[in-house]
Coordinates of C-alpha atoms and ligand atoms in Angstrom, one line a residue:
X22 CA 9.0 77.5 24.2
X23 CA 7.6 76.2 20.9
X24 CA 10.4 74.4 18.9
X25 CA 12.7 74.4 21.8
X26 CA 10.9 72.4 24.4
X27 CA 9.3 73.3 27.7
X28 CA 10.4 76.1 29.9
X29 CA 11.2 73.7 32.8
X30 CA 13.3 71.5 30.6
X31 CA 15.2 74.5 29.2
X32 CA 16.0 75.7 32.7
X33 CA 17.2 72.4 33.8
X34 CA 19.6 71.8 30.9
X35 CA 20.7 75.4 30.5
X36 CA 24.2 76.6 29.9
X37 CA 25.3 79.8 28.2
X38 CA 27.6 77.6 26.1
X39 CA 24.5 76.7 24.1
X40 CA 24.7 80.2 22.6
X41 CA 28.5 80.0 22.3
X42 CA 28.3 76.8 20.4
X43 CA 25.7 78.1 18.0
X44 CA 27.8 81.2 17.4
X45 CA 31.0 79.2 17.0
X46 CA 32.6 81.1 19.9
X47 CA 35.2 79.5 22.2
X48 CA 36.4 81.0 25.4
X49 CA 39.3 83.4 24.7
X50 CA 38.5 83.9 21.0
X51 CA 38.0 87.4 19.6
X52 CA 34.4 88.3 19.6
X53 CA 33.2 91.3 17.6
X54 CA 29.5 92.1 17.4
X55 CA 29.9 94.0 14.2
X56 CA 31.4 91.0 12.5
X57 CA 28.9 88.6 14.0
X58 CA 26.0 90.7 12.7
X59 CA 27.2 91.0 9.1
X60 CA 30.4 89.1 7.9
X61 CA 29.4 85.9 9.7
X62 CA 25.9 85.8 8.2
X63 CA 27.5 86.2 4.8
X64 CA 29.9 83.4 5.5
X65 CA 26.9 81.3 6.3
X66 CA 25.8 81.8 2.7
X67 CA 23.2 84.5 3.3
X68 CA 24.9 87.4 1.6
X69 CA 21.8 88.1 -0.6
X70 CA 19.3 87.8 2.2
X71 CA 17.6 91.0 3.1
X72 CA 18.8 92.3 6.5
X73 CA 17.1 95.7 6.6
X74 CA 14.0 97.1 5.0
X75 CA 13.7 100.7 5.8
X76 CA 10.8 103.1 5.3
X77 CA 11.2 106.8 5.9
X78 CA 8.5 109.3 6.9
X79 CA 7.8 110.4 3.3
X80 CA 7.3 106.8 2.2
X81 CA 10.7 106.3 0.6
X82 CA 12.0 102.8 0.9
X83 CA 15.6 101.4 1.1
X84 CA 16.7 97.8 1.3
X85 CA 20.0 96.3 2.4
X86 CA 21.1 92.7 2.1
X87 CA 23.5 91.1 4.6
X88 CA 26.3 91.8 2.1
X89 CA 25.3 95.4 2.0
X90 CA 25.4 95.5 5.7
X91 CA 28.8 93.9 5.7
X92 CA 30.3 96.2 3.1
X93 CA 28.6 99.4 4.3
X94 CA 29.7 98.8 7.9
X95 CA 33.2 98.2 6.6
X96 CA 33.0 101.5 4.7
X97 CA 31.9 103.4 7.8
X98 CA 34.5 101.7 10.0
X99 CA 37.3 102.4 7.5
X100 CA 36.2 106.1 7.2
X101 CA 36.3 106.5 11.0
X102 CA 39.7 104.8 11.2
X103 CA 41.0 107.2 8.6
X104 CA 39.9 110.1 10.7
X105 CA 42.0 108.6 13.6
X106 CA 39.3 106.9 15.6
X107 CA 40.8 104.0 17.5
X108 CA 39.6 101.2 19.6
X109 CA 37.9 102.3 22.9
X110 CA 37.2 105.8 21.5
X111 CA 33.6 106.8 22.0
X112 CA 31.7 107.6 18.9
X113 CA 28.2 109.0 19.3
X114 CA 25.3 108.2 16.9
X115 CA 22.9 111.1 16.9
X116 CA 20.4 110.3 14.2
X117 CA 16.8 109.5 13.4
X118 CA 16.0 105.9 12.7
X119 CA 17.9 106.0 9.3
X120 CA 19.9 103.1 7.9
X121 CA 23.2 104.9 8.7
X122 CA 22.3 104.6 12.4
X123 CA 21.9 100.8 12.2
X124 CA 24.8 100.1 9.9
X125 CA 27.0 102.9 11.5
X126 CA 26.7 101.1 14.9
X127 CA 28.2 97.9 13.3
X128 CA 30.9 99.9 11.7
X129 CA 31.9 101.5 15.0
X130 CA 32.0 98.1 16.7
X131 CA 34.1 96.6 13.9
X132 CA 37.0 99.0 14.6
X133 CA 36.8 98.3 18.3
X134 CA 35.4 101.8 19.1
X135 CA 32.5 102.3 21.6
X136 CA 29.2 103.2 20.2
X137 CA 27.2 105.8 22.1
X138 CA 23.7 106.0 20.6
X139 CA 21.7 109.1 21.7
X140 CA 18.0 109.8 21.0
X141 CA 17.8 112.3 18.2
X142 CA 15.0 114.3 19.9
X143 CA 17.5 115.3 22.7
X144 CA 18.1 119.0 22.9
X145 CA 21.7 120.4 23.1
X146 CA 21.9 120.3 26.9
X147 CA 20.8 116.7 27.1
X148 CA 23.3 115.8 24.4
X149 CA 26.0 117.8 26.2
X150 CA 25.9 116.1 29.6
X151 CA 26.1 112.7 28.0
X152 CA 29.0 113.6 25.6
X153 CA 30.9 115.3 28.3
X154 CA 30.6 112.3 30.5
X155 CA 31.9 110.0 27.8
X156 CA 34.4 112.4 26.4
X157 CA 33.1 111.5 23.0
X158 CA 35.7 111.8 20.2
X159 CA 33.3 111.8 17.2
X160 CA 29.7 112.3 16.6
X161 CA 27.8 111.0 13.5
X162 CA 24.7 113.0 12.8
X163 CA 22.3 114.5 10.2
X164 CA 21.9 118.0 8.9
X165 CA 18.7 118.5 10.8
X166 CA 20.5 117.8 14.1
X167 CA 23.8 119.5 13.5
X168 CA 22.7 122.9 14.9
X169 CA 22.4 121.3 18.3
X170 CA 25.9 120.0 18.1
X171 CA 27.3 123.3 16.9
X172 CA 25.8 125.0 19.9
X173 CA 27.8 122.9 22.3
X174 CA 30.9 121.9 20.4
X175 CA 33.2 124.6 21.7
X176 CA 32.8 123.4 25.3
X177 CA 34.0 120.0 24.3
X178 CA 37.7 120.0 23.4
X179 CA 37.7 116.2 23.2
X180 CA 35.3 116.2 20.3
X181 CA 37.4 116.0 17.2
X182 CA 35.0 115.1 14.5
X183 CA 31.4 115.9 13.5
X184 CA 30.3 113.7 10.7
X185 CA 27.2 114.6 8.7
X186 CA 25.7 111.7 6.7
X187 CA 23.4 113.8 4.5
X188 CA 25.5 116.8 3.8
X189 CA 24.2 118.5 0.6
X190 CA 27.0 121.1 0.0
X191 CA 24.6 124.0 0.5
X192 CA 26.3 125.5 3.5
X193 CA 30.0 125.4 4.1
X194 CA 31.2 122.9 6.6
X195 CA 32.9 124.3 9.7
X196 CA 36.1 123.2 11.3
X197 CA 36.0 119.5 12.5
X198 CA 33.0 118.8 10.3
X199 CA 33.1 116.1 7.6
X200 CA 30.6 114.8 5.1
X201 CA 30.1 111.1 4.7
X202 CA 27.4 109.6 2.5
X203 CA 27.1 105.9 3.1
X204 CA 25.2 105.0 0.0
X205 CA 27.5 106.9 -2.3
X206 CA 30.8 106.2 -0.6
X207 CA 33.4 104.1 -2.3
X208 CA 32.8 100.6 -0.8
X209 CA 35.4 99.0 1.3
X210 CA 35.2 95.3 0.5
X211 CA 37.7 94.2 3.2
X212 CA 38.3 95.7 6.6
X213 CA 40.5 94.5 9.4
X214 CA 38.1 93.8 12.1
X215 CA 39.5 94.8 15.5
X216 CA 40.0 91.6 17.5
X217 CA 37.8 92.7 20.4
X218 CA 37.6 90.1 23.2
X219 CA 34.7 89.2 25.4
X220 CA 35.3 92.0 27.9
X221 CA 36.1 94.7 25.3
X222 CA 33.6 97.6 25.6
X223 CA 31.0 97.8 22.9
X224 CA 28.2 100.2 23.8
X225 CA 27.5 103.1 26.1
X226 CA 23.8 103.7 26.8
X227 CA 22.7 106.5 29.0
X228 CA 20.0 106.1 31.6
X229 CA 18.4 108.3 34.3
X230 CA 18.6 107.8 38.0
X231 CA 16.9 109.6 40.9
X232 CA 19.7 112.0 41.5
X233 CA 22.6 113.5 39.6
X234 CA 23.5 113.2 36.0
X235 CA 22.5 110.5 33.6
X236 CA 24.6 107.4 33.9
X237 CA 26.6 105.8 31.1
X238 CA 25.9 102.1 31.1
X239 CA 28.9 100.2 29.8
X240 CA 28.4 97.0 27.8
X241 CA 30.9 94.6 26.3
X242 CA 31.1 92.4 23.2
X243 CA 30.3 89.3 25.1
X244 CA 26.7 90.6 25.6
X245 CA 26.1 89.1 22.2
X246 CA 25.7 85.7 23.9
X247 CA 22.6 86.7 25.9
X248 CA 21.2 89.0 23.2
X249 CA 21.4 86.2 20.6
X250 CA 19.8 83.6 22.7
X251 CA 17.1 85.7 24.2
X252 CA 16.2 87.0 20.7
X253 CA 15.9 83.4 19.5
X254 CA 14.0 81.9 22.4
X255 CA 11.9 84.8 23.6
X256 CA 11.1 86.6 20.4
X257 CA 10.9 83.2 18.6
X258 CA 12.6 84.4 15.4
X259 CA 12.7 81.8 12.7
X260 CA 14.6 82.0 9.4
X261 CA 11.7 83.3 7.3
X262 CA 10.4 85.8 9.8
X263 CA 9.9 89.5 9.1
X264 CA 10.7 91.2 12.4
X265 CA 9.7 94.7 13.5
X266 CA 11.1 96.3 16.7
X267 CA 9.5 99.6 17.2
X268 CA 12.1 101.0 19.6
X269 CA 14.6 103.7 18.7
X270 CA 18.3 102.6 18.9
X271 CA 18.8 105.7 21.1
X272 CA 17.6 103.3 23.8
X273 CA 18.7 99.8 24.7
X274 CA 15.8 97.9 23.2
X275 CA 16.6 99.5 19.9
X276 CA 20.2 98.2 20.0
X277 CA 19.9 94.8 21.9
X278 CA 16.8 93.8 19.9
X279 CA 16.7 96.3 17.1
X280 CA 20.2 95.6 15.8
X281 CA 22.3 93.0 17.6
X282 CA 19.7 90.3 18.2
X283 CA 18.0 90.1 14.8
X284 CA 21.2 90.7 12.8
X285 CA 23.2 88.1 14.7
X286 CA 20.5 85.6 13.8
X287 CA 20.5 86.6 10.2
X288 CA 16.8 87.7 10.2
X289 CA 15.1 90.2 8.0
X290 CA 13.9 93.2 9.9
X291 CA 12.0 96.3 9.0
X292 CA 12.2 99.8 10.4
X293 CA 9.7 102.6 10.2
X294 CA 11.2 106.0 10.7
X295 CA 8.0 107.8 11.3
X296 CA 6.0 108.8 14.4
X297 CA 3.2 106.7 15.9
X298 CA -0.2 106.4 14.2
X299 CA -2.5 103.3 14.5
X300 CA -3.3 103.4 10.8
X301 CA 0.3 103.7 9.5
X302 CA 1.5 101.1 12.0
X303 CA -1.1 98.5 10.8
X304 CA -0.4 99.5 7.2
X305 CA 3.3 98.8 7.8
X306 CA 2.7 95.3 9.2
X307 CA 0.4 94.6 6.3
X308 CA 2.8 95.9 3.6
X309 CA 5.9 94.1 4.8
X310 CA 4.0 91.0 6.3
X311 CA 5.6 91.5 9.7
X312 CA 5.5 88.2 11.6
X313 CA 7.3 89.1 14.9
X314 CA 6.5 92.4 16.5
X315 CA 8.3 93.8 19.6
X316 CA 6.8 96.9 21.0
X317 CA 5.9 98.8 24.2
X318 CA 2.8 99.2 26.5
X319 CA 2.3 102.9 25.7
X320 CA 2.1 102.1 22.0
X321 CA -0.3 99.2 22.7
X322 CA -2.5 101.4 24.8
X323 CA -2.6 104.0 22.1
X324 CA -3.6 101.3 19.6
X325 CA -6.4 100.3 22.0
X326 CA -7.5 103.8 22.1
X327 CA -7.6 104.0 18.3
X328 CA -10.2 101.2 18.4
X329 CA -10.9 98.0 16.4
X330 CA -12.3 99.5 13.3
X331 CA -8.9 100.7 12.1
X332 CA -7.6 97.1 12.7
X333 CA -10.2 95.7 10.3
X334 CA -9.0 97.9 7.5
X335 CA -5.7 95.9 7.3
X336 CA -4.7 92.4 6.8
X337 CA -2.6 91.5 9.9
X338 CA -2.7 87.8 9.4
X339 CA 1.1 87.7 9.0
X340 CA 1.6 88.3 12.7
X341 CA 2.8 85.2 14.5
X342 CA 4.2 86.5 17.8
X343 CA 4.0 89.7 19.8
X344 CA 6.1 90.9 22.6
X345 CA 6.4 94.0 24.8
X346 CA 8.9 95.8 27.1
X347 CA 9.6 99.0 28.9
X348 CA 6.8 99.5 31.4
X349 CA 4.1 97.5 33.1
X350 CA 2.0 95.8 30.5
X351 CA -1.5 95.8 32.0
X352 CA -3.7 92.8 31.9
X353 CA -6.3 94.7 29.8
X354 CA -3.8 95.3 27.0
X355 CA -2.9 91.6 26.9
X356 CA -6.6 90.6 26.8
X357 CA -7.3 93.2 24.2
X358 CA -4.5 92.1 21.9
X359 CA -5.7 88.5 22.2
X360 CA -9.1 89.6 21.1
X361 CA -8.1 91.9 18.3
X362 CA -4.9 90.2 16.9
X363 CA -5.8 86.7 18.0
X364 CA -2.6 86.6 20.1
X365 CA -1.5 88.2 23.3
X366 CA 1.4 90.5 23.8
X367 CA 4.1 88.6 25.7
X368 CA 5.6 90.8 28.4
X369 CA 9.3 91.0 28.9
X370 CA 11.1 92.7 31.7
X371 CA 14.7 94.0 31.7
X372 CA 16.6 97.3 31.7
X373 CA 19.5 99.2 30.2
X374 CA 21.8 97.7 32.8
X375 CA 20.8 94.1 32.2
X376 CA 21.5 94.4 28.5
X377 CA 19.2 91.6 27.7
X378 CA 15.8 90.2 28.7
X379 CA 15.6 88.9 32.2
X380 CA 12.0 88.0 33.1
X381 CA 9.8 87.0 30.2
X382 CA 6.8 85.1 28.8
X383 CA 7.9 82.5 26.4
X384 CA 6.1 81.2 23.3
X385 CA 4.3 78.0 24.4
X386 CA 4.2 79.0 28.0
X387 CA 0.9 79.9 29.6
X388 CA 0.5 83.7 29.8
X389 CA -1.0 85.1 32.9
X390 CA -2.2 88.6 31.8
X391 CA -0.5 91.2 34.0
X392 CA 2.5 89.1 34.9
X393 CA 6.0 89.6 33.6
X394 CA 6.6 85.9 33.3
X395 CA 9.6 83.9 34.6
X396 CA 13.3 84.3 34.6
X397 CA 15.2 83.5 31.4
X398 CA 17.0 80.1 31.7
X399 CA 20.4 80.8 33.1
X400 CA 19.2 83.8 35.1
X401 CA 19.0 83.3 38.8
X402 CA 16.3 85.6 40.0
X403 CA 14.6 86.2 43.3
X404 CA 12.6 88.7 45.3
X405 CA 14.6 89.9 48.3
X406 CA 13.9 91.7 51.5
X407 CA 14.5 95.5 51.1
X408 CA 16.5 95.7 54.3
X409 CA 18.3 92.4 54.7
X410 CA 18.5 91.5 51.0
X411 CA 17.7 87.9 52.0
X412 CA 15.5 85.9 49.6
X413 CA 11.8 86.1 50.3
X414 CA 10.4 82.6 49.9
X415 CA 6.8 83.3 50.5
X416 CA 4.6 83.4 47.4
X417 CA 2.8 86.7 46.9
X418 CA 5.0 88.6 49.3
X419 CA 6.4 91.8 47.8
X420 CA 10.1 92.6 47.8
X421 CA 12.9 93.8 45.5
X422 CA 13.9 92.0 42.4
X423 CA 17.4 90.6 42.6
X424 CA 19.5 88.9 39.9
X425 CA 22.7 86.8 40.6
X426 CA 25.4 88.6 38.6
X427 CA 27.3 87.0 35.8
X428 CA 24.9 86.7 32.8
X429 CA 26.8 87.7 29.6
X430 CA 25.0 91.0 28.8
X431 CA 25.2 92.4 32.3
X432 CA 26.6 95.9 32.3
X433 CA 30.2 96.2 33.5
X434 CA 30.1 99.6 35.1
X435 CA 28.7 103.1 34.9
X436 CA 31.1 105.2 32.9
X437 CA 33.4 107.0 35.4
X438 CA 31.1 106.1 38.3
X439 CA 32.3 102.9 39.8
X440 CA 30.9 103.7 43.2
X441 CA 27.3 103.9 42.0
X442 CA 27.9 100.7 40.1
X443 CA 29.1 98.9 43.2
X444 CA 26.1 100.2 45.1
X445 CA 23.8 98.2 42.8
X446 CA 25.0 95.0 44.3
X447 CA 23.8 93.8 47.7
X448 CA 24.4 90.6 49.5
X449 CA 25.4 89.0 46.2
X450 CA 22.5 90.2 44.2
X451 CA 22.3 92.8 41.5
X452 CA 19.3 95.1 42.5
X453 CA 17.6 96.6 39.5
X454 CA 15.5 98.8 41.7
X455 CA 12.1 97.4 41.0
X456 CA 9.5 95.8 43.3
X457 CA 7.7 92.6 42.5
X458 CA 6.2 89.5 44.0
X459 CA 6.4 85.9 42.8
X460 CA 3.3 83.7 42.7
X461 CA 3.1 80.0 43.7
X462 CA 3.9 79.0 40.0
X463 CA 7.0 81.1 39.8
X464 CA 5.5 84.0 37.8
X465 CA 6.7 87.5 38.6
X466 CA 4.2 90.3 39.2
X467 CA 5.6 93.9 38.9
X468 CA 4.6 96.3 41.6
X469 CA 6.6 99.4 41.0
X470 CA 9.9 101.1 41.1
X471 CA 11.8 101.4 44.4
X472 CA 12.9 104.9 43.7
X473 CA 11.4 108.2 42.5
X474 CA 12.3 107.7 38.9
X475 CA 9.3 108.3 36.6
X476 CA 8.6 105.9 33.8
X477 CA 6.6 107.8 31.2
X478 CA 5.7 106.0 28.0
X479 CA 8.6 103.6 28.7
X480 CA 11.2 106.3 29.2
X481 CA 12.8 106.9 32.5
X482 CA 12.8 110.4 33.8
X483 CA 14.8 111.6 36.7
X484 CA 12.7 114.0 38.9
X485 CA 16.0 115.6 39.9
X486 CA 16.8 116.7 36.4
X487 CA 13.4 118.3 35.9
X488 CA 13.5 120.0 39.3
X489 CA 17.0 121.4 38.5
X490 CA 15.7 122.8 35.2
X491 CA 12.8 124.4 36.9
X492 CA 15.0 125.9 39.6
X493 CA 17.0 127.7 37.0
X494 CA 14.0 129.8 36.1
X495 CA 14.0 133.1 38.1
X496 CA 10.4 132.8 39.2
X497 CA 10.8 129.3 40.8
X498 CA 11.8 129.1 44.4
X499 CA 11.4 125.4 45.0
X500 CA 10.2 122.5 43.0
X501 CA 9.2 118.8 43.4
X502 CA 8.5 116.5 40.5
X503 CA 6.5 113.3 40.6
X504 CA 4.6 110.9 38.4
X505 CA 0.9 111.4 37.9
X506 CA -1.4 108.7 36.5
X507 CA -2.3 108.7 32.8
X508 CA -4.4 106.4 30.7
X509 CA -2.0 105.9 27.8
X510 CA 1.5 106.8 29.1
X511 CA 0.8 105.1 32.5
X512 CA 2.7 107.9 34.2
X513 CA 3.3 111.5 33.1
X514 CA 5.6 114.1 34.7
X515 CA 3.9 116.6 37.1
X516 CA 5.8 119.5 38.7
X517 CA 4.9 121.3 41.9
X518 CA 6.5 124.7 42.3
X519 CA 6.6 127.5 44.8
X520 CA 7.3 131.0 43.5
X521 CA 9.7 133.7 44.5
X522 CA 8.2 137.0 45.8
X523 CA 7.0 139.3 43.1
X524 CA 5.7 136.5 40.7
X525 CA 2.1 135.8 40.2
X526 CA 0.9 132.2 39.8
X527 CA -0.9 132.3 36.4
X528 CA -1.1 130.5 33.1
X529 CA 1.1 133.0 31.4
X530 CA 3.9 132.3 33.8
X531 CA 3.4 128.5 33.4
X532 CA 3.8 128.9 29.7
X533 CA 7.0 131.0 30.2
X534 CA 8.4 128.4 32.6
X535 CA 7.5 125.5 30.2
X536 CA 9.3 127.3 27.3
X537 CA 12.3 127.9 29.5
X538 CA 12.7 124.3 30.6
X539 CA 11.9 122.9 27.1
X540 CA 15.3 124.0 26.0
X541 CA 17.0 122.1 28.8
X542 CA 15.1 118.8 28.9
X543 CA 14.5 116.0 26.6
X544 CA 10.9 116.2 25.2
X545 CA 10.1 113.0 27.1
X546 CA 10.9 114.6 30.4
X547 CA 8.7 117.7 29.9
X548 CA 6.0 118.1 32.6
X549 CA 2.4 117.8 31.5
X550 CA 1.4 120.0 34.3
X551 CA 2.8 122.6 36.7
X552 CA 0.9 123.1 39.9
X553 CA 1.6 126.2 42.0
X554 CA 1.7 125.5 45.7
X555 CA 2.4 127.7 48.8
X556 CA 4.9 125.3 50.2
X557 CA 6.3 121.8 49.7
X558 CA 6.2 119.0 52.3
X559 CA 9.7 118.6 53.7
X560 CA 11.7 116.6 56.2
X561 CA 13.3 118.3 59.2
X562 CA 16.5 118.7 57.3
X563 CA 14.7 120.3 54.4
X564 CA 14.6 117.4 52.0
X565 CA 11.5 117.6 49.9
X566 CA 9.2 114.5 50.3
X567 CA 8.1 113.6 46.8
X568 CA 6.6 110.5 48.3
X569 CA 3.7 112.4 49.8
X570 CA 3.0 114.4 46.6
X571 CA 3.1 111.1 44.7
X572 CA 0.6 109.4 47.0
X573 CA -1.8 112.3 46.6
X574 CA -1.6 112.2 42.8
X575 CA -2.4 108.4 42.9
X576 CA -5.1 108.7 45.5
X577 CA -3.1 106.5 47.9
X578 CA -3.2 106.5 51.6
X579 CA -0.5 109.0 52.8
X580 CA -0.1 107.0 55.9
X581 CA 1.4 108.2 59.1
X582 CA 2.3 111.8 58.6
X583 CA 4.0 112.1 61.9
X584 CA 7.2 111.2 60.1
X585 CA 6.6 114.2 57.9
X586 CA 9.2 116.2 59.6
X587 CA 11.6 113.3 60.2
X588 CA 14.4 112.3 58.0
X589 CA 13.9 109.1 56.1
Ligands
WT7_799 C1 13.0 100.0 33.8 C2 14.1 99.9 32.8 C3 14.7 97.4 28.8 C4 14.0 98.1 27.9 C5 13.6 99.5 28.0 C6 13.6 100.2 29.3 C7 10.8 99.3 33.8 C8 11.0 97.6 31.9 C9 9.2 96.4 32.3 C10 8.1 95.5 32.3 C11 7.3 96.6 34.2 C12 9.2 97.4 33.2 C13 11.5 98.9 35.1 C14 12.9 98.8 34.7 N1 10.4 98.1 33.0 N2 10.2 96.5 31.5 N3 7.9 94.5 31.4 N4 7.2 95.6 33.3 N5 8.3 97.5 34.2 O1 14.9 100.3 29.8 O2 15.1 102.7 30.4 O3 16.6 101.0 31.5 O4 14.1 101.1 32.0 O5 11.7 100.0 33.0 O6 11.2 99.8 36.0 O7 13.8 98.9 35.8 P1 15.2 101.3 30.9

């Protein structure tokens, strides 16, 4: 681990108090992430250091120092307080990757409220189920997204405020709507920071499971301890680094490592609020001299596809360390990056529920392309038997990943769903639901998920949600949704449907069904293909067996089909 000694030494001498000490935190003290990410950095004498360099899709640039971060988050916090938002109230952030999103999150945390970031590409129905679950009191959004909020607002009596950060006065505001312009607002120099404690709730991130509605993953302010230290040791951020995390704060990578990690370390980071393009990404690295880059396998595979010529057009010599998360990082991508950028992408494995990185490759440690690396110091990990949940000690033998609960950033519950939360713990292990093996040197090798959840381009999609949307269409009698292989996205969503009598299986109907479900699903969950079938494989009790359809798509052995009609 470069300047911090060897991995083995780190593990041996590890204690989370290392992070507590560096942050000046003592057990029982107030701990507020908003304060740690802005006020504290200013108190350390870095008020004038750049915190955020932002570039929008039309090329406009905005820059904020740590003092700007401090004062603007105060201003947003004070504005929310004025509206009547109190600690523990849920405030949704529903914006593109604009500065108000990054700074707004800190403002929400400063007043002790709970930030609920949601991906701005969500349609009104995706937004609705998540806000309904959280009983969100206020939503901060942009003009371009407000129509989606207006469509559902009347069904949400708990929603008291709709705050628009770029209101231009052209159309009258409706009831409950308020304009707030961060850059023009009168600055609040001093704000009473809510004395949140270690276990006070901080963030609510939504994630998809196999069945039912998306789950609200509750995090607490103490998560800072893990997020701070993993950012420092795994991403290897130094004082002069320019950091770029390509993730959107609608997802956990974009908050844990796109806001909390880098800002609590007082690092300069840049944000590009623009869609993916190999040329514009390289240009961005070149222009801002990005040194640490945290991205995702689908993006890396897209860059591979764009080829090496476009790489040569730019000066990427500023890059010092590259890391990846979200889906399996294939060995070819690691080898390609080493060849093209002169350094490999270091894989990291974790999830919304873990809140911080769990299994990683560390600077200075030998990278085995295709492996996720080793557990972060302080994390007790194992591969356990899927039936007994006993530790499997045999190198190379597959099992379920298990983590001993208790690391600081571990989620504390699923919002309003304690039972599902408890079910994630077996025989003293937290079970994230992924399969892996461990080799004789302690490296973890990802095998796959242990459920039917589809991971497309790093985004989890519940087959159940897609099936339900399909079933609402009058032509669809039954549906089954599985992953199918894809070069760039690794997995894409594929739907099988049977039709009701009177409907003809043709392209025109496929288009109609697609347009129908588009309104209900997140764009990420949209099937790439609908295949009409006469019937779906089922168990005796009528449960559709996605497993068989999945195996067919992946060209895998279907195995013993005598169980086809048996319940699992
Ligand atoms: C699931 C979590 C945490 C960041 C974004 C995703 C898969 C994550 C890896 C990796 C193989 C990975 C797992 C995990 N995953 N990282 N390095 N190699 N698979 O968060 O949406 O909660 O998804 O993504 O299946 O459980 P998430």
